[in-house]
Short mmCIF file of C-alpha atoms and ligand atoms in Angstrom, two decimals:
data_model
loop_
_atom_site.label_atom_id
_atom_site.label_comp_id
_atom_site.label_asym_id
_atom_site.label_seq_id
_atom_site.Cartn_x
_atom_site.Cartn_y
_atom_site.Cartn_z
CA MET A 15 20.01 -6.28 -24.70
CA ILE A 16 19.61 -9.64 -23.23
CA VAL A 17 22.44 -13.12 -24.47
CA ASN A 18 20.13 -15.62 -24.11
CA MET A 19 23.18 -18.81 -23.51
CA LEU A 20 22.42 -21.98 -24.57
CA ASP A 21 20.85 -24.59 -22.61
CA ASN A 22 24.36 -26.34 -22.30
CA ALA A 23 26.36 -23.20 -21.65
CA THR A 24 29.19 -23.94 -19.35
CA GLU A 25 30.27 -21.88 -16.02
CA GLN A 26 33.21 -20.49 -18.08
CA GLN A 27 31.30 -19.35 -21.14
CA ILE A 28 28.62 -17.44 -18.69
CA GLU A 29 31.35 -15.64 -17.22
CA HIS A 30 33.11 -14.64 -20.41
CA ILE A 31 30.22 -12.91 -21.32
CA ILE A 32 29.64 -11.03 -17.76
CA GLN A 33 33.24 -10.01 -18.27
CA ARG A 34 32.35 -8.83 -22.15
CA ILE A 35 29.09 -7.07 -20.96
CA ARG A 36 31.29 -5.07 -18.57
CA GLU A 37 33.95 -4.30 -20.74
CA ALA A 38 31.31 -2.37 -23.25
CA GLY A 39 30.16 -0.34 -20.15
CA PHE A 40 26.62 -2.11 -19.03
CA GLN A 41 26.29 -3.75 -16.08
CA PRO A 42 25.55 -7.82 -16.32
CA HIS A 43 22.56 -9.17 -14.71
CA VAL A 44 22.58 -13.08 -14.52
CA THR A 45 19.14 -14.89 -14.20
CA ARG A 46 19.68 -18.67 -14.15
CA GLY A 47 16.25 -19.81 -15.24
CA THR A 48 15.04 -23.49 -14.70
CA GLU A 49 16.49 -23.60 -18.72
CA ARG A 50 18.48 -21.82 -19.53
CA THR A 51 20.77 -18.63 -18.61
CA ILE A 52 19.80 -15.26 -19.64
CA VAL A 53 22.80 -12.20 -19.25
CA ALA A 54 21.00 -8.80 -19.24
CA ALA A 55 23.18 -6.05 -20.53
CA VAL A 56 21.80 -3.01 -18.96
CA GLY A 57 22.58 1.09 -18.45
CA SER A 58 22.80 3.61 -21.08
CA GLY A 59 26.25 5.23 -22.50
CA GLY A 60 27.67 1.49 -23.37
CA ARG A 61 28.71 0.35 -26.88
CA ARG A 62 25.49 -1.88 -28.47
CA HIS A 63 27.58 -3.44 -31.41
CA GLU A 64 30.24 -5.04 -28.91
CA ILE A 65 26.91 -6.83 -27.28
CA GLU A 66 25.16 -7.50 -30.61
CA ALA A 67 28.75 -9.22 -31.57
CA LEU A 68 28.46 -11.68 -28.90
CA SER A 69 26.05 -13.63 -30.29
CA VAL A 70 29.22 -15.39 -32.27
CA ALA A 71 30.81 -15.90 -28.77
CA PRO A 72 31.10 -19.83 -27.48
CA GLY A 73 27.67 -20.79 -25.32
CA VAL A 74 25.47 -18.08 -26.58
CA ASP A 75 22.28 -18.73 -28.34
CA SER A 76 20.91 -15.03 -29.27
CA VAL A 77 21.12 -11.72 -28.76
CA VAL A 78 18.51 -9.88 -28.31
CA ALA A 79 16.93 -6.14 -28.00
CA ILE A 80 14.84 -5.74 -24.55
CA ALA A 81 11.54 -4.21 -26.36
CA GLN A 82 10.35 -2.73 -22.62
CA PRO A 83 11.89 0.28 -21.37
CA PHE A 84 11.98 -1.57 -18.01
CA LYS A 85 14.57 -4.04 -18.87
CA LEU A 86 15.38 -6.11 -15.27
CA VAL A 87 11.90 -6.51 -14.17
CA SER A 88 10.31 -7.53 -17.55
CA ARG A 89 9.38 -11.15 -18.73
CA GLN A 90 12.33 -10.88 -21.21
CA THR A 91 15.03 -10.95 -18.73
CA ARG A 92 13.22 -13.54 -16.09
CA PRO A 93 10.64 -15.81 -18.46
CA ASP A 94 10.32 -17.33 -15.03
CA PRO A 95 8.29 -15.83 -12.17
CA SER A 96 10.10 -14.63 -9.29
CA ALA A 97 8.85 -15.04 -5.74
CA VAL A 98 9.85 -12.76 -2.82
CA ASP A 99 10.39 -14.32 0.53
CA VAL A 100 8.92 -11.93 3.43
CA ALA A 101 10.43 -13.46 6.98
CA GLY A 102 9.43 -17.11 5.88
CA VAL A 103 6.46 -16.38 3.74
CA LYS A 104 6.60 -16.99 -0.13
CA ILE A 105 4.68 -14.12 -2.45
CA GLY A 106 4.45 -15.67 -5.83
CA GLY A 107 4.38 -18.97 -5.22
CA ALA A 108 1.55 -21.36 -5.73
CA GLU A 109 -0.61 -19.80 -2.66
CA VAL A 110 -2.45 -16.53 -2.54
CA VAL A 111 -0.79 -14.98 0.35
CA VAL A 112 -3.24 -12.73 2.02
CA ILE A 113 -1.88 -9.38 4.11
CA ALA A 114 -4.52 -8.13 6.80
CA GLY A 115 -4.56 -5.65 9.32
CA PRO A 116 -5.26 -1.29 10.32
CA CYS A 117 -4.92 1.24 8.00
CA SER A 118 -2.80 2.66 11.18
CA VAL A 119 -1.47 1.49 14.04
CA GLU A 120 -3.53 2.65 16.74
CA SER A 121 -2.64 0.56 20.28
CA ARG A 122 -1.13 -2.20 21.38
CA GLU A 123 -4.58 -3.66 21.73
CA GLN A 124 -5.86 -2.39 18.66
CA ILE A 125 -2.69 -3.99 16.69
CA LEU A 126 -2.69 -7.45 18.71
CA GLU A 127 -6.86 -7.88 18.82
CA THR A 128 -5.81 -7.52 14.84
CA ALA A 129 -3.35 -9.18 14.66
CA GLN A 130 -4.93 -12.48 16.23
CA GLY A 131 -8.06 -12.40 15.05
CA VAL A 132 -6.73 -11.95 10.87
CA LYS A 133 -4.25 -14.43 11.68
CA GLN A 134 -6.61 -17.12 12.90
CA ALA A 135 -9.00 -16.38 9.33
CA GLY A 136 -5.96 -17.15 7.64
CA ALA A 137 -4.03 -14.13 6.60
CA MET A 138 0.02 -14.74 6.51
CA MET A 139 1.01 -11.51 6.95
CA LEU A 140 0.37 -7.97 9.05
CA ARG A 141 -0.47 -4.44 8.08
CA GLY A 142 0.06 -1.39 9.73
CA GLY A 143 0.60 1.99 8.91
CA ALA A 144 2.62 3.94 11.51
CA TYR A 145 3.84 6.80 9.02
CA LYS A 146 0.86 7.95 7.21
CA PRO A 147 0.26 10.16 4.31
CA ARG A 148 -2.99 11.94 4.95
CA THR A 149 -4.58 14.18 2.21
CA SER A 150 -5.27 16.76 5.02
CA PRO A 151 -2.02 17.65 7.47
CA TYR A 152 -5.00 17.93 10.13
CA ASP A 153 -5.75 14.18 9.87
CA PHE A 154 -4.16 11.55 11.90
CA GLN A 155 -0.49 11.07 11.19
CA GLY A 156 0.60 7.89 12.50
CA LEU A 157 2.08 7.26 15.73
CA GLY A 158 5.57 6.87 14.29
CA VAL A 159 7.85 4.91 16.10
CA GLU A 160 5.82 3.80 18.63
CA ALA A 161 3.65 1.90 16.17
CA LEU A 162 7.02 0.23 14.90
CA LYS A 163 7.60 -0.93 18.15
CA LEU A 164 4.40 -2.63 18.64
CA LEU A 165 4.09 -4.18 15.22
CA ARG A 166 7.33 -5.63 15.81
CA GLU A 167 6.36 -6.37 19.22
CA THR A 168 3.16 -8.15 17.88
CA SER A 169 4.52 -9.50 14.82
CA ASN A 170 7.10 -11.36 17.84
CA LEU A 171 3.85 -12.52 19.07
CA THR A 172 1.60 -14.06 16.54
CA GLY A 173 4.48 -15.05 13.92
CA LEU A 174 3.17 -12.72 11.27
CA PRO A 175 5.46 -10.91 9.49
CA VAL A 176 4.94 -7.45 9.24
CA VAL A 177 5.01 -4.56 6.49
CA THR A 178 4.60 -0.78 7.03
CA GLU A 179 4.98 2.38 4.70
CA VAL A 180 8.02 4.12 4.34
CA MET A 181 7.36 8.06 3.07
CA SER A 182 10.74 9.45 3.75
CA THR A 183 14.29 8.48 2.86
CA GLU A 184 14.84 9.95 6.61
CA ASP A 185 12.91 6.93 8.04
CA VAL A 186 14.14 4.32 6.28
CA ASP A 187 16.81 2.70 8.33
CA LEU A 188 14.57 3.28 11.36
CA ILE A 189 11.88 1.37 9.50
CA CYS A 190 14.24 -1.57 8.72
CA GLU A 191 15.17 -2.55 12.29
CA TYR A 192 11.25 -2.90 13.15
CA ALA A 193 9.60 -3.88 10.02
CA ASP A 194 9.98 -6.96 7.36
CA MET A 195 8.78 -5.20 4.55
CA LEU A 196 8.46 -1.61 3.53
CA GLN A 197 5.34 -0.47 1.67
CA VAL A 198 6.16 2.27 -1.32
CA GLY A 199 2.49 4.29 -0.95
CA ALA A 200 0.93 5.19 -4.35
CA ARG A 201 1.90 8.64 -3.56
CA ASN A 202 4.99 8.37 -3.40
CA MET A 203 5.60 5.81 -6.68
CA GLN A 204 7.52 7.75 -8.35
CA ASN A 205 9.54 9.55 -5.18
CA PHE A 206 12.96 8.55 -6.83
CA ALA A 207 14.78 10.00 -4.40
CA LEU A 208 13.30 7.09 -1.84
CA LEU A 209 13.47 4.19 -4.43
CA ARG A 210 17.35 4.83 -4.97
CA ARG A 211 17.54 4.35 -1.10
CA LEU A 212 15.21 1.73 -1.14
CA ALA A 213 17.09 -0.33 -3.95
CA ARG A 214 19.99 -0.49 -1.13
CA VAL A 215 17.84 -2.13 1.43
CA ASN A 216 18.06 -5.97 2.10
CA LYS A 217 14.22 -5.78 3.17
CA PRO A 218 11.75 -6.68 0.58
CA ILE A 219 9.49 -3.51 -0.65
CA LEU A 220 5.51 -3.67 -1.51
CA LEU A 221 5.52 -1.04 -4.20
CA LYS A 222 2.00 0.39 -4.86
CA ARG A 223 0.44 1.95 -7.98
CA GLY A 224 -0.04 5.53 -8.40
CA PRO A 225 -3.57 6.60 -8.26
CA SER A 226 -3.00 8.36 -11.65
CA ALA A 227 0.29 5.94 -13.19
CA THR A 228 0.15 4.04 -16.01
CA VAL A 229 1.47 0.51 -15.40
CA LYS A 230 4.08 1.36 -17.76
CA GLU A 231 5.51 4.07 -15.74
CA TRP A 232 4.53 1.42 -12.27
CA LEU A 233 7.39 -0.89 -13.63
CA LEU A 234 9.71 2.01 -14.61
CA ALA A 235 9.39 2.84 -10.71
CA ALA A 236 10.02 -1.29 -10.00
CA GLU A 237 12.91 -0.64 -12.56
CA TYR A 238 14.55 1.75 -10.10
CA LEU A 239 14.73 -1.22 -7.19
CA LEU A 240 15.67 -3.96 -9.31
CA ALA A 241 18.94 -1.38 -10.95
CA GLY A 242 19.71 -0.14 -7.97
CA GLY A 243 20.30 -3.44 -6.69
CA ASN A 244 16.71 -4.49 -4.84
CA SER A 245 15.19 -6.98 -6.23
CA GLN A 246 12.79 -8.39 -3.60
CA VAL A 247 9.99 -6.07 -4.61
CA VAL A 248 6.28 -7.02 -4.86
CA LEU A 249 4.19 -4.86 -6.91
CA CYS A 250 0.56 -3.53 -5.71
CA GLU A 251 -2.36 -2.51 -7.45
CA ARG A 252 -4.73 -0.49 -5.42
CA GLY A 253 -6.88 1.42 -7.65
CA ILE A 254 -6.75 4.54 -9.68
CA LYS A 255 -8.02 7.87 -10.51
CA THR A 256 -11.24 7.77 -12.86
CA PHE A 257 -14.38 9.23 -13.68
CA GLU A 258 -16.18 6.78 -11.52
CA THR A 259 -17.19 8.45 -7.84
CA ALA A 260 -19.13 5.74 -6.20
CA THR A 261 -15.81 3.86 -5.44
CA ARG A 262 -12.99 5.52 -3.90
CA ASN A 263 -10.54 4.79 -6.74
CA THR A 264 -10.73 1.85 -9.56
CA ILE A 265 -9.22 -0.93 -9.21
CA ASP A 266 -7.47 -2.29 -12.50
CA LEU A 267 -7.49 -5.55 -12.59
CA ALA A 268 -6.39 -6.13 -16.20
CA GLY A 269 -3.88 -3.88 -14.84
CA VAL A 270 -2.98 -6.97 -12.93
CA ALA A 271 -3.12 -9.33 -15.38
CA LEU A 272 -1.14 -6.99 -17.34
CA ALA A 273 1.57 -6.48 -15.27
CA LYS A 274 1.92 -10.44 -14.57
CA GLU A 275 2.13 -10.30 -18.54
CA LEU A 276 4.98 -8.28 -18.85
CA SER A 277 7.16 -8.56 -15.94
CA HIS A 278 8.15 -11.46 -13.06
CA LEU A 279 7.32 -9.46 -10.23
CA PRO A 280 4.70 -10.82 -7.65
CA VAL A 281 1.63 -8.66 -8.01
CA ILE A 282 -0.71 -8.25 -4.99
CA ALA A 283 -4.06 -5.74 -4.70
CA ASP A 284 -5.55 -3.79 -2.85
CA PRO A 285 -9.07 -3.86 -2.58
CA SER A 286 -9.77 -1.77 -0.18
CA HIS A 287 -8.26 1.52 -0.93
CA GLY A 288 -9.20 0.05 -4.68
CA THR A 289 -13.19 0.04 -4.12
CA GLY A 290 -13.36 2.52 -0.04
CA LYS A 291 -16.15 -0.13 -0.04
CA PRO A 292 -16.46 -3.30 2.83
CA SER A 293 -19.33 -4.67 1.10
CA LEU A 294 -17.21 -4.95 -2.61
CA ILE A 295 -14.31 -6.35 -0.73
CA GLY A 296 -15.20 -10.02 -1.50
CA ALA A 297 -15.99 -10.32 -5.05
CA VAL A 298 -13.12 -7.57 -6.03
CA SER A 299 -10.27 -10.32 -3.97
CA ARG A 300 -12.17 -13.03 -5.76
CA ALA A 301 -11.79 -11.64 -9.42
CA ALA A 302 -8.49 -10.05 -8.39
CA ILE A 303 -7.13 -14.07 -7.97
CA ALA A 304 -8.94 -14.72 -10.88
CA ALA A 305 -6.95 -12.38 -12.73
CA GLY A 306 -3.92 -13.99 -11.10
CA ALA A 307 -3.22 -11.86 -8.44
CA ASP A 308 -0.39 -13.17 -6.12
CA GLY A 309 -2.15 -12.14 -3.18
CA LEU A 310 -4.68 -9.53 -1.11
CA ILE A 311 -3.41 -6.65 1.14
CA ILE A 312 -6.92 -5.83 3.34
CA GLU A 313 -7.68 -3.49 5.74
CA VAL A 314 -9.30 -4.64 8.94
CA HIS A 315 -9.99 -2.99 12.24
CA PRO A 316 -11.33 -4.77 15.62
CA CYS A 317 -13.94 -1.92 15.79
CA PRO A 318 -14.31 0.22 12.27
CA GLU A 319 -16.28 2.71 13.51
CA ARG A 320 -13.51 3.64 15.99
CA ALA A 321 -10.58 3.51 13.82
CA LEU A 322 -8.61 6.49 13.31
CA SER A 323 -8.02 6.26 9.43
CA ASP A 324 -9.99 4.40 6.34
CA GLY A 325 -12.35 3.06 8.70
CA SER A 326 -14.99 3.78 6.33
CA GLN A 327 -13.45 0.79 4.11
CA SER A 328 -12.10 -1.34 6.63
CA LEU A 329 -13.65 -4.78 7.43
CA ASP A 330 -14.44 -5.89 10.77
CA ILE A 331 -12.92 -9.13 11.83
CA HIS A 332 -15.55 -11.21 11.20
CA GLN A 333 -16.22 -9.45 8.15
CA PHE A 334 -12.94 -10.34 7.39
CA ARG A 335 -13.60 -14.01 8.25
CA GLY A 336 -16.05 -14.25 5.88
CA VAL A 337 -14.16 -13.07 2.95
CA MET A 338 -11.61 -15.56 3.79
CA GLN A 339 -13.93 -18.65 3.56
CA SER A 340 -15.11 -16.92 0.28
CA LEU A 341 -12.32 -17.36 -1.36
CA THR A 342 -11.80 -20.85 -1.52
CA MET A 343 -15.46 -21.14 -3.13
CA PRO A 344 -14.86 -22.53 -7.27
CA LEU A 345 -16.10 -19.37 -9.49
CA ARG A 346 -19.32 -20.49 -10.61
CA PRO A 347 -19.74 -23.29 -13.52
CA VAL A 348 -19.87 -22.20 -17.22
CA LEU A 349 -23.20 -23.47 -18.96
CA SER A 350 -21.46 -25.45 -21.64
CA ASP A 351 -22.83 -28.88 -23.94
CA LYS A 352 -19.83 -29.88 -22.40
CA THR A 353 -20.21 -30.02 -18.79
CA PRO A 354 -20.63 -33.50 -17.80
CA SER A 355 -24.49 -34.15 -16.30
C1 PEP B 7 -2.58 2.43 3.06
O1 PEP B 7 -2.40 1.12 2.46
O2 PEP B 7 -3.16 2.73 3.97
C2 PEP B 7 -2.57 3.31 1.96
C3 PEP B 7 -2.19 5.09 2.43
O3 PEP B 7 -2.34 3.30 0.94
P1 PEP B 7 -2.33 3.83 -0.74
O4 PEP B 7 -0.89 4.43 -0.97
O5 PEP B 7 -2.36 2.68 -1.64
O6 PEP B 7 -3.21 5.18 -0.46
MN1 MN B 8 -5.70 2.96 3.99
#
């Protein structure tokens, strides 16, 4: 349930509501918006009627049920969009943030050349896998801690904050030492032990949508992070499984718009895994931004044909520059008799 405070509610009145929510057996979560303060009562096993009765407490405007199962992630709890700060780069603000880099970190030269190239083209963050979730156990699994060190070194040299995937609870502390943001990969979206652990770290999380997860399941996975104490969450649409085989996955841009509508969290799109095709990345990136995405994450490799993972969907640095340039082009004009001639 949420308690909407009046615009002129005093700190004391807000504090009283927080206290009453605790007494009723729920956890209070306060959101101070541009206009008013909202106090959400979340959790199970509390006494609902005691929260309902707060509608007559001083400073309260209304008490309403949260319609969605994801409570803290919902726009009802926080009507204003939230922004996530990744070592100085704001995701969810007025500008679209582009994260770029290789699928896997392969060597010092490879990661540095990529980072410098993508930075020059306009990327604001670096990506690179150290621990790779590969479908086959015989495929390249990532350089592990060596890759983490290379990512940190490259980040320090270029000033680009770095995001890398965490696959296991065992690796969380180690990765936190080196990365600015931790990615939960699509295959781990419902790894609840991992989500619970990441709820307790003081690092932003990039939560990818599972290939067969609904938008509701994706937002509920994010709810684990917020409910456990980590509200620095960015959602990432990376394509879902459908009957289509011409693209690697089917990128769900309506899902991006829907996630933005239902949730205050920033949402970015991954056109690389979402299509599997370098030729489609520019078009899908532009479409994602038009659908409301707050950012993009794109795989770039200095020599895709030599990449140890996902080379066939990676852009080279020249192609990436072209995609970046295309992002500033306006959409086509709409034929209309209102268009000035
Ligand atoms: C990746 O980012 O390289 C990756 C493996 O992504 P996903 O979890 O979306 O497949
Ligand atoms: Mn990849």
